[in-house]
Amino acid sequence: MRKINWIIACCILMSSHLFGQQVQKSTYGDVLLKNATIVTVTNGTIEGDLLIKDGVIAEVGSSLSANDATEIDCSGKFIYPGFIDGGTQLGLIEISSVSLTRDSDELGDYTPHMQALTAVNPNAVAIPVTRVNGVTTVFSKPTGDLFPGTGAVIDLHGYTPDQMYAGSKAVLMNYPSTGKRGRWDRRSEEDIKKDSEKALKKLKDFWAQAEIYAKINQTGGEYNPQLAAMVPVMKGDSPLMIEVNKKTDILNALAWVNKKGIKAVFTGVAEGWRVADSLAKYNIPVITGPVLRVPSRTSDKYDVSYTNPAKMLEAGVKVAIRTDETENVRNLPFNAGFAAAYGMGVEEALKAITIVPAEIFGIADKYGSIEKGKVANLFVCDGDPFETKTQIQHLFIRGWNVPMESRHTLLYDEFLERDPGIKE
Amino acid sequence: MNIMVMKNIYLLFISLFISSVLSAQNDGDVLIKNGTVITITDGVKENTDVLIRNGKIEQIGEGIEVGDIKTIDAEGLFVMPGIIDAHSHIALDVVNEATNPVTAEVFVGDGLDPYDVGIYRALAGGVTISHAMHGSANAIGGQCETIKHRYGEIDPEAIRMDGAPRTIKFALGENPMRVHGERSNIAPATRMGMEQIFRNAFEEGKAYIKAKKDFASGNAELAPLYNTRSEVMADILKGDIIIHCHSYRADEIYMLLKVLEDYGVKRICFQHVNEGFKVAPELAAYGAHASVFSDWWAYKFEVYYSTAYNAAILAENGVVTSINSDSGELIRHLYHEAAKTQRYGSLSDNEALKLITLNPAIQLGIEDRVGSLEKGKDGDIAIFKNHPLSIYAIPQMTIVDGVVRFDINEDNYDMRLDVDPDETIPTFFETESHSHHGEGDRCMQDVYEFLNHKH
């Protein structure tokens, strides 16, 4: 009898692999997290309980009880809101060197109508790998030329893009950059100048068309998908996400945005520290990162990338942090940790990957902190989640109790003590 | 005098000034007081001093007093051995001789660049030694150079680590297959072809040794024609050169183990070795080493089935394992990369720190001189605020042979040693993320330029 039990147990354990599942299924239901240190981000840190019901945070308080809720004792543990990465290609690229698995970069200079949400693969292997590090929500964005497309904020759980969609999209623009782009850039100074003038002219022409289109669209006209995608930006309903990194480009982009009178968010902003006061003056929010990158110029101080978020924040800029990664979006808390160590402080760095990106994406009513009524995106861990060695023990996305499994943990389980080992 | 010339002279003065600051106090005498000393081989010692004289550790203990010596107050700070990177491409003019599947004769040490600001950035991350490697375009690439980060010295000879064993780069899998098979239509185009490239090259080396012996013993009338490639292959067979092999998949790693076994070659360190965890018992049994990324994966197909737990699995299975950078970015925070083995695995602090100190030293054959804080070893030291495995660790000072090469309090804004006087538009380096290019690692530097020019 015992043997049969064993066989049944083994079958259950192996079933996920037999059916080709990537990880175990998540479970849904009311959960009561007891006796935790709850880092709310927006209302300080409290000792108490947290009730998850119907996918949202139903209650935060002390001595909570709930019938039928699964209770998890969190004594000595911490609850944090799920981290939000303000810029990734997660779900759009599976293996970056295999071009047919790369869905982030459509052909053409003006493709704002390309929807990241269409190409997000809910079963991307990197998604479980990312979320078990506490990153529950990301902005997944196309990359490419002048107007690469429309990015979408997604939760890292669900089987269709619609199940993952977190209610915010944004059109992206790459501000025409000047200067040499790296050691491989062999263009002459004259060519560099010409190229940037050409790009600016392209921008000017397309913008003029988009302005007219947004006007005549009221009265009817021929449908143009590129220009139609720009309408919410032209009307100021949606911010334009402008990727811009170099000092002079940032200043030019500031002047441009000011002239156009649109809502804008700057992304990348590697040299934001050089023009932090201007960014603050024009009240432009920033999604910066990666923090873990080499300085942009060989003449730069070695730590300019680490201190960049702190310097912008200090000047009064609203700063969110991103990884701009695909398979290693899981390093978001470490990017924030470096920013914290190099001047930003733990509290502000935590905001930069929770409530601040939620505000920038216009979803702060549902995301970015532990508050009653917000989406139950949160995790339980045994220490400071920026600290490299901290272990995350429970993960909830939209109230789903998500298994702490990914390809990486499954391979660990299988190979730590391989069987058969060295002997046949 | 026009403005341009004035500017050039000014820049020249700046660079001379920086180099004179950096190379001041070249005597290599320093006393580090009252630190928390992480020795790696003899535990962690609180409130302990480290005395370095003539570039060597003379004494480790409490209350060391010597008169008239540069003294560093390390109270509240962590003092550890200088970090060693077993895989980098900094300080190199060129990385790949991508013209033939076998180029054992070339040597990256012929093109060392002591001016590379990447050396300074590595120092600012506590790294004192790196293994400047040939790239991975060829099955048998060039010989590599172990360098000391003596930034401020402008003679290329001054950054070599004299006496470090010779090493050579091998490479398996996609890179050599792509460069030679796919683009030039010559073997290797497959992992089968890879095996035969190695067997042929070792056979040539064997034949060369035999021909020399035959001549020496009078069994042959003529000595073999001198051939630099065969000389190197012969030296590998004799055990004089350590192989460092770029590799990813378990099958190709296993293949090379069998080839090496057939030719009696013992000294092998697999590099990257993302699927090393799948053959960890075999690697341990052979005595092969592994130098891995902490968490890079999925940037190409051969690293799709990998895990960030690789280092932990290898270490737990008894493989001498290190964490490397292969990147001018990662080399700046290898202490953080090592800490990831505590998130992805459960290595102790000392085991994790070994991955960036003693273990890479073993892999480079320099463990008798560096990699731990012991009397008689080189005075290579990294000093941190906060524990080096903490995310809040900040390197404060990096010492090479008793000479301070990085000091956070003396850090000037622009630390370049040479400034291009013709540069009017400074180059702005966009993010060098492996995922954005597809070639994965710096190992393929120079190859694409080469291939693109060809097409």
Short mmCIF file of N, CA and C in Angstrom, two decimals, chain B residues 21-87:
data_model
loop_
_atom_site.label_atom_id
_atom_site.label_comp_id
_atom_site.label_asym_id
_atom_site.label_seq_id
_atom_site.Cartn_x
_atom_site.Cartn_y
_atom_site.Cartn_z
N VAL B 21 49.75 61.09 -10.40
CA VAL B 21 49.06 60.84 -9.14
C VAL B 21 48.93 59.35 -8.90
N LEU B 22 48.54 58.65 -9.98
CA LEU B 22 48.27 57.23 -9.82
C LEU B 22 49.52 56.41 -9.57
N SER B 23 50.62 56.83 -10.18
CA SER B 23 51.80 55.99 -10.01
C SER B 23 52.70 56.47 -8.86
N ALA B 24 52.19 57.47 -8.13
CA ALA B 24 52.94 57.91 -6.96
C ALA B 24 52.98 56.77 -5.95
N GLN B 25 53.94 56.77 -5.08
CA GLN B 25 54.04 55.78 -4.02
C GLN B 25 54.12 54.37 -4.58
N ASN B 26 55.02 54.17 -5.51
CA ASN B 26 55.13 52.86 -6.11
C ASN B 26 55.93 51.88 -5.26
N ASP B 27 56.17 52.26 -4.02
CA ASP B 27 56.99 51.37 -3.20
C ASP B 27 56.23 50.14 -2.70
N GLY B 28 54.90 50.23 -2.71
CA GLY B 28 54.13 49.06 -2.31
C GLY B 28 54.15 48.76 -0.83
N ASP B 29 54.32 49.81 0.00
CA ASP B 29 54.25 49.63 1.45
C ASP B 29 52.98 50.29 1.97
N VAL B 30 52.18 49.54 2.69
CA VAL B 30 50.95 50.13 3.23
C VAL B 30 50.49 49.30 4.43
N LEU B 31 49.89 50.00 5.40
CA LEU B 31 49.34 49.31 6.57
C LEU B 31 47.85 49.63 6.65
N ILE B 32 47.03 48.60 6.63
CA ILE B 32 45.58 48.78 6.70
C ILE B 32 45.15 48.42 8.10
N LYS B 33 44.60 49.41 8.82
CA LYS B 33 44.33 49.24 10.25
C LYS B 33 42.85 48.94 10.56
N ASN B 34 42.65 48.04 11.49
CA ASN B 34 41.36 47.85 12.17
C ASN B 34 40.18 47.49 11.27
N GLY B 35 40.44 46.78 10.22
CA GLY B 35 39.33 46.38 9.34
C GLY B 35 38.75 45.05 9.76
N THR B 36 37.59 44.72 9.15
CA THR B 36 37.08 43.35 9.24
C THR B 36 37.71 42.62 8.06
N VAL B 37 38.67 41.74 8.38
CA VAL B 37 39.50 41.15 7.32
C VAL B 37 38.94 39.79 6.90
N ILE B 38 38.52 39.73 5.66
CA ILE B 38 37.99 38.48 5.10
C ILE B 38 39.14 37.79 4.38
N THR B 39 39.70 36.75 5.03
CA THR B 39 40.92 36.16 4.46
C THR B 39 40.62 35.14 3.37
N ILE B 40 39.42 34.57 3.37
CA ILE B 40 39.00 33.49 2.45
C ILE B 40 39.53 32.13 2.90
N THR B 41 40.82 32.05 3.27
CA THR B 41 41.38 30.75 3.64
C THR B 41 41.49 30.56 5.15
N ASP B 42 41.32 31.66 5.92
CA ASP B 42 41.51 31.54 7.37
C ASP B 42 40.46 32.37 8.13
N GLY B 43 39.25 32.32 7.62
CA GLY B 43 38.15 32.96 8.34
C GLY B 43 38.11 34.47 8.24
N VAL B 44 37.17 35.04 9.00
CA VAL B 44 36.98 36.50 9.03
C VAL B 44 37.51 37.01 10.35
N LYS B 45 38.38 38.01 10.33
CA LYS B 45 39.01 38.52 11.55
C LYS B 45 38.61 39.97 11.78
N GLU B 46 37.96 40.19 12.93
CA GLU B 46 37.54 41.56 13.27
C GLU B 46 38.74 42.37 13.76
N ASN B 47 38.62 43.70 13.61
CA ASN B 47 39.63 44.62 14.16
C ASN B 47 41.06 44.19 13.88
N THR B 48 41.31 43.89 12.65
CA THR B 48 42.61 43.30 12.31
C THR B 48 43.34 44.18 11.30
N ASP B 49 44.65 44.15 11.39
CA ASP B 49 45.49 44.95 10.50
C ASP B 49 46.13 44.06 9.44
N VAL B 50 46.40 44.66 8.30
CA VAL B 50 47.14 43.96 7.25
C VAL B 50 48.32 44.83 6.86
N LEU B 51 49.50 44.27 6.98
CA LEU B 51 50.72 45.03 6.63
C LEU B 51 51.27 44.51 5.31
N ILE B 52 51.46 45.45 4.38
CA ILE B 52 52.03 45.10 3.09
C ILE B 52 53.35 45.83 2.93
N ARG B 53 54.39 45.07 2.61
CA ARG B 53 55.70 45.68 2.35
C ARG B 53 56.23 45.16 1.04
N ASN B 54 56.79 46.07 0.26
CA ASN B 54 57.31 45.72 -1.07
C ASN B 54 56.29 44.92 -1.89
N GLY B 55 55.02 45.32 -1.74
CA GLY B 55 53.99 44.70 -2.56
C GLY B 55 53.50 43.35 -2.07
N LYS B 56 54.06 42.85 -0.96
CA LYS B 56 53.64 41.53 -0.45
C LYS B 56 53.05 41.66 0.95
N ILE B 57 52.11 40.78 1.26
CA ILE B 57 51.54 40.77 2.60
C ILE B 57 52.59 40.24 3.57
N GLU B 58 52.95 41.09 4.54
CA GLU B 58 54.00 40.68 5.47
C GLU B 58 53.40 40.14 6.76
N GLN B 59 52.27 40.71 7.14
CA GLN B 59 51.70 40.31 8.42
C GLN B 59 50.21 40.61 8.47
N ILE B 60 49.43 39.70 9.09
CA ILE B 60 48.01 39.95 9.35
C ILE B 60 47.80 39.71 10.83
N GLY B 61 47.30 40.71 11.54
CA GLY B 61 47.11 40.50 12.98
C GLY B 61 46.58 41.75 13.65
N GLU B 62 46.42 41.68 14.96
CA GLU B 62 45.89 42.82 15.70
C GLU B 62 47.03 43.72 16.17
N GLY B 63 46.75 45.01 16.14
CA GLY B 63 47.67 46.00 16.71
C GLY B 63 49.06 46.01 16.11
N ILE B 64 49.15 45.88 14.79
CA ILE B 64 50.47 45.95 14.17
C ILE B 64 50.95 47.40 14.18
N GLU B 65 52.16 47.63 14.68
CA GLU B 65 52.71 48.99 14.72
C GLU B 65 54.01 49.03 13.94
N VAL B 66 54.07 49.89 12.95
CA VAL B 66 55.35 50.16 12.28
C VAL B 66 55.43 51.65 12.05
N GLY B 67 56.63 52.19 12.14
CA GLY B 67 56.79 53.62 11.97
C GLY B 67 56.81 54.02 10.50
N ASP B 68 56.38 55.24 10.23
CA ASP B 68 56.52 55.86 8.93
C ASP B 68 56.09 54.99 7.75
N ILE B 69 54.82 54.70 7.68
CA ILE B 69 54.30 53.94 6.56
C ILE B 69 52.92 54.50 6.22
N LYS B 70 52.57 54.46 4.96
CA LYS B 70 51.23 54.92 4.58
C LYS B 70 50.21 54.04 5.30
N THR B 71 49.32 54.69 6.05
CA THR B 71 48.37 53.93 6.86
C THR B 71 46.94 54.24 6.43
N ILE B 72 46.15 53.20 6.30
CA ILE B 72 44.75 53.35 5.90
C ILE B 72 43.88 52.93 7.08
N ASP B 73 42.98 53.81 7.47
CA ASP B 73 42.07 53.48 8.56
C ASP B 73 40.87 52.73 7.98
N ALA B 74 40.78 51.46 8.30
CA ALA B 74 39.69 50.63 7.74
C ALA B 74 38.66 50.29 8.81
N GLU B 75 38.59 51.09 9.85
CA GLU B 75 37.62 50.81 10.90
C GLU B 75 36.20 50.87 10.33
N GLY B 76 35.45 49.82 10.59
CA GLY B 76 34.09 49.76 10.07
C GLY B 76 34.01 49.33 8.61
N LEU B 77 35.16 49.02 8.04
CA LEU B 77 35.18 48.61 6.63
C LEU B 77 35.57 47.14 6.49
N PHE B 78 35.29 46.58 5.34
CA PHE B 78 35.62 45.19 5.06
C PHE B 78 36.84 45.13 4.13
N VAL B 79 37.80 44.31 4.53
CA VAL B 79 39.04 44.19 3.77
C VAL B 79 39.10 42.77 3.20
N MET B 80 39.11 42.68 1.89
CA MET B 80 39.13 41.34 1.27
C MET B 80 40.20 41.27 0.18
N PRO B 81 40.52 40.05 -0.28
CA PRO B 81 41.50 39.96 -1.35
C PRO B 81 40.97 40.66 -2.60
N GLY B 82 41.86 41.22 -3.39
CA GLY B 82 41.45 41.82 -4.65
C GLY B 82 40.66 40.81 -5.47
N ILE B 83 39.60 41.29 -6.11
CA ILE B 83 38.74 40.40 -6.89
C ILE B 83 39.45 40.03 -8.19
N ILE B 84 39.25 38.78 -8.62
CA ILE B 84 39.89 38.29 -9.84
C ILE B 84 38.82 37.88 -10.83
N ASP B 85 38.95 38.37 -12.04
CA ASP B 85 37.98 38.06 -13.09
C ASP B 85 38.64 37.11 -14.08
N ALA B 86 38.15 35.89 -14.13
CA ALA B 86 38.77 34.87 -14.99
C ALA B 86 38.37 35.00 -16.46
N HIS B 87 37.56 36.00 -16.77
CA HIS B 87 37.16 36.16 -18.17
C HIS B 87 36.81 37.61 -18.46
#
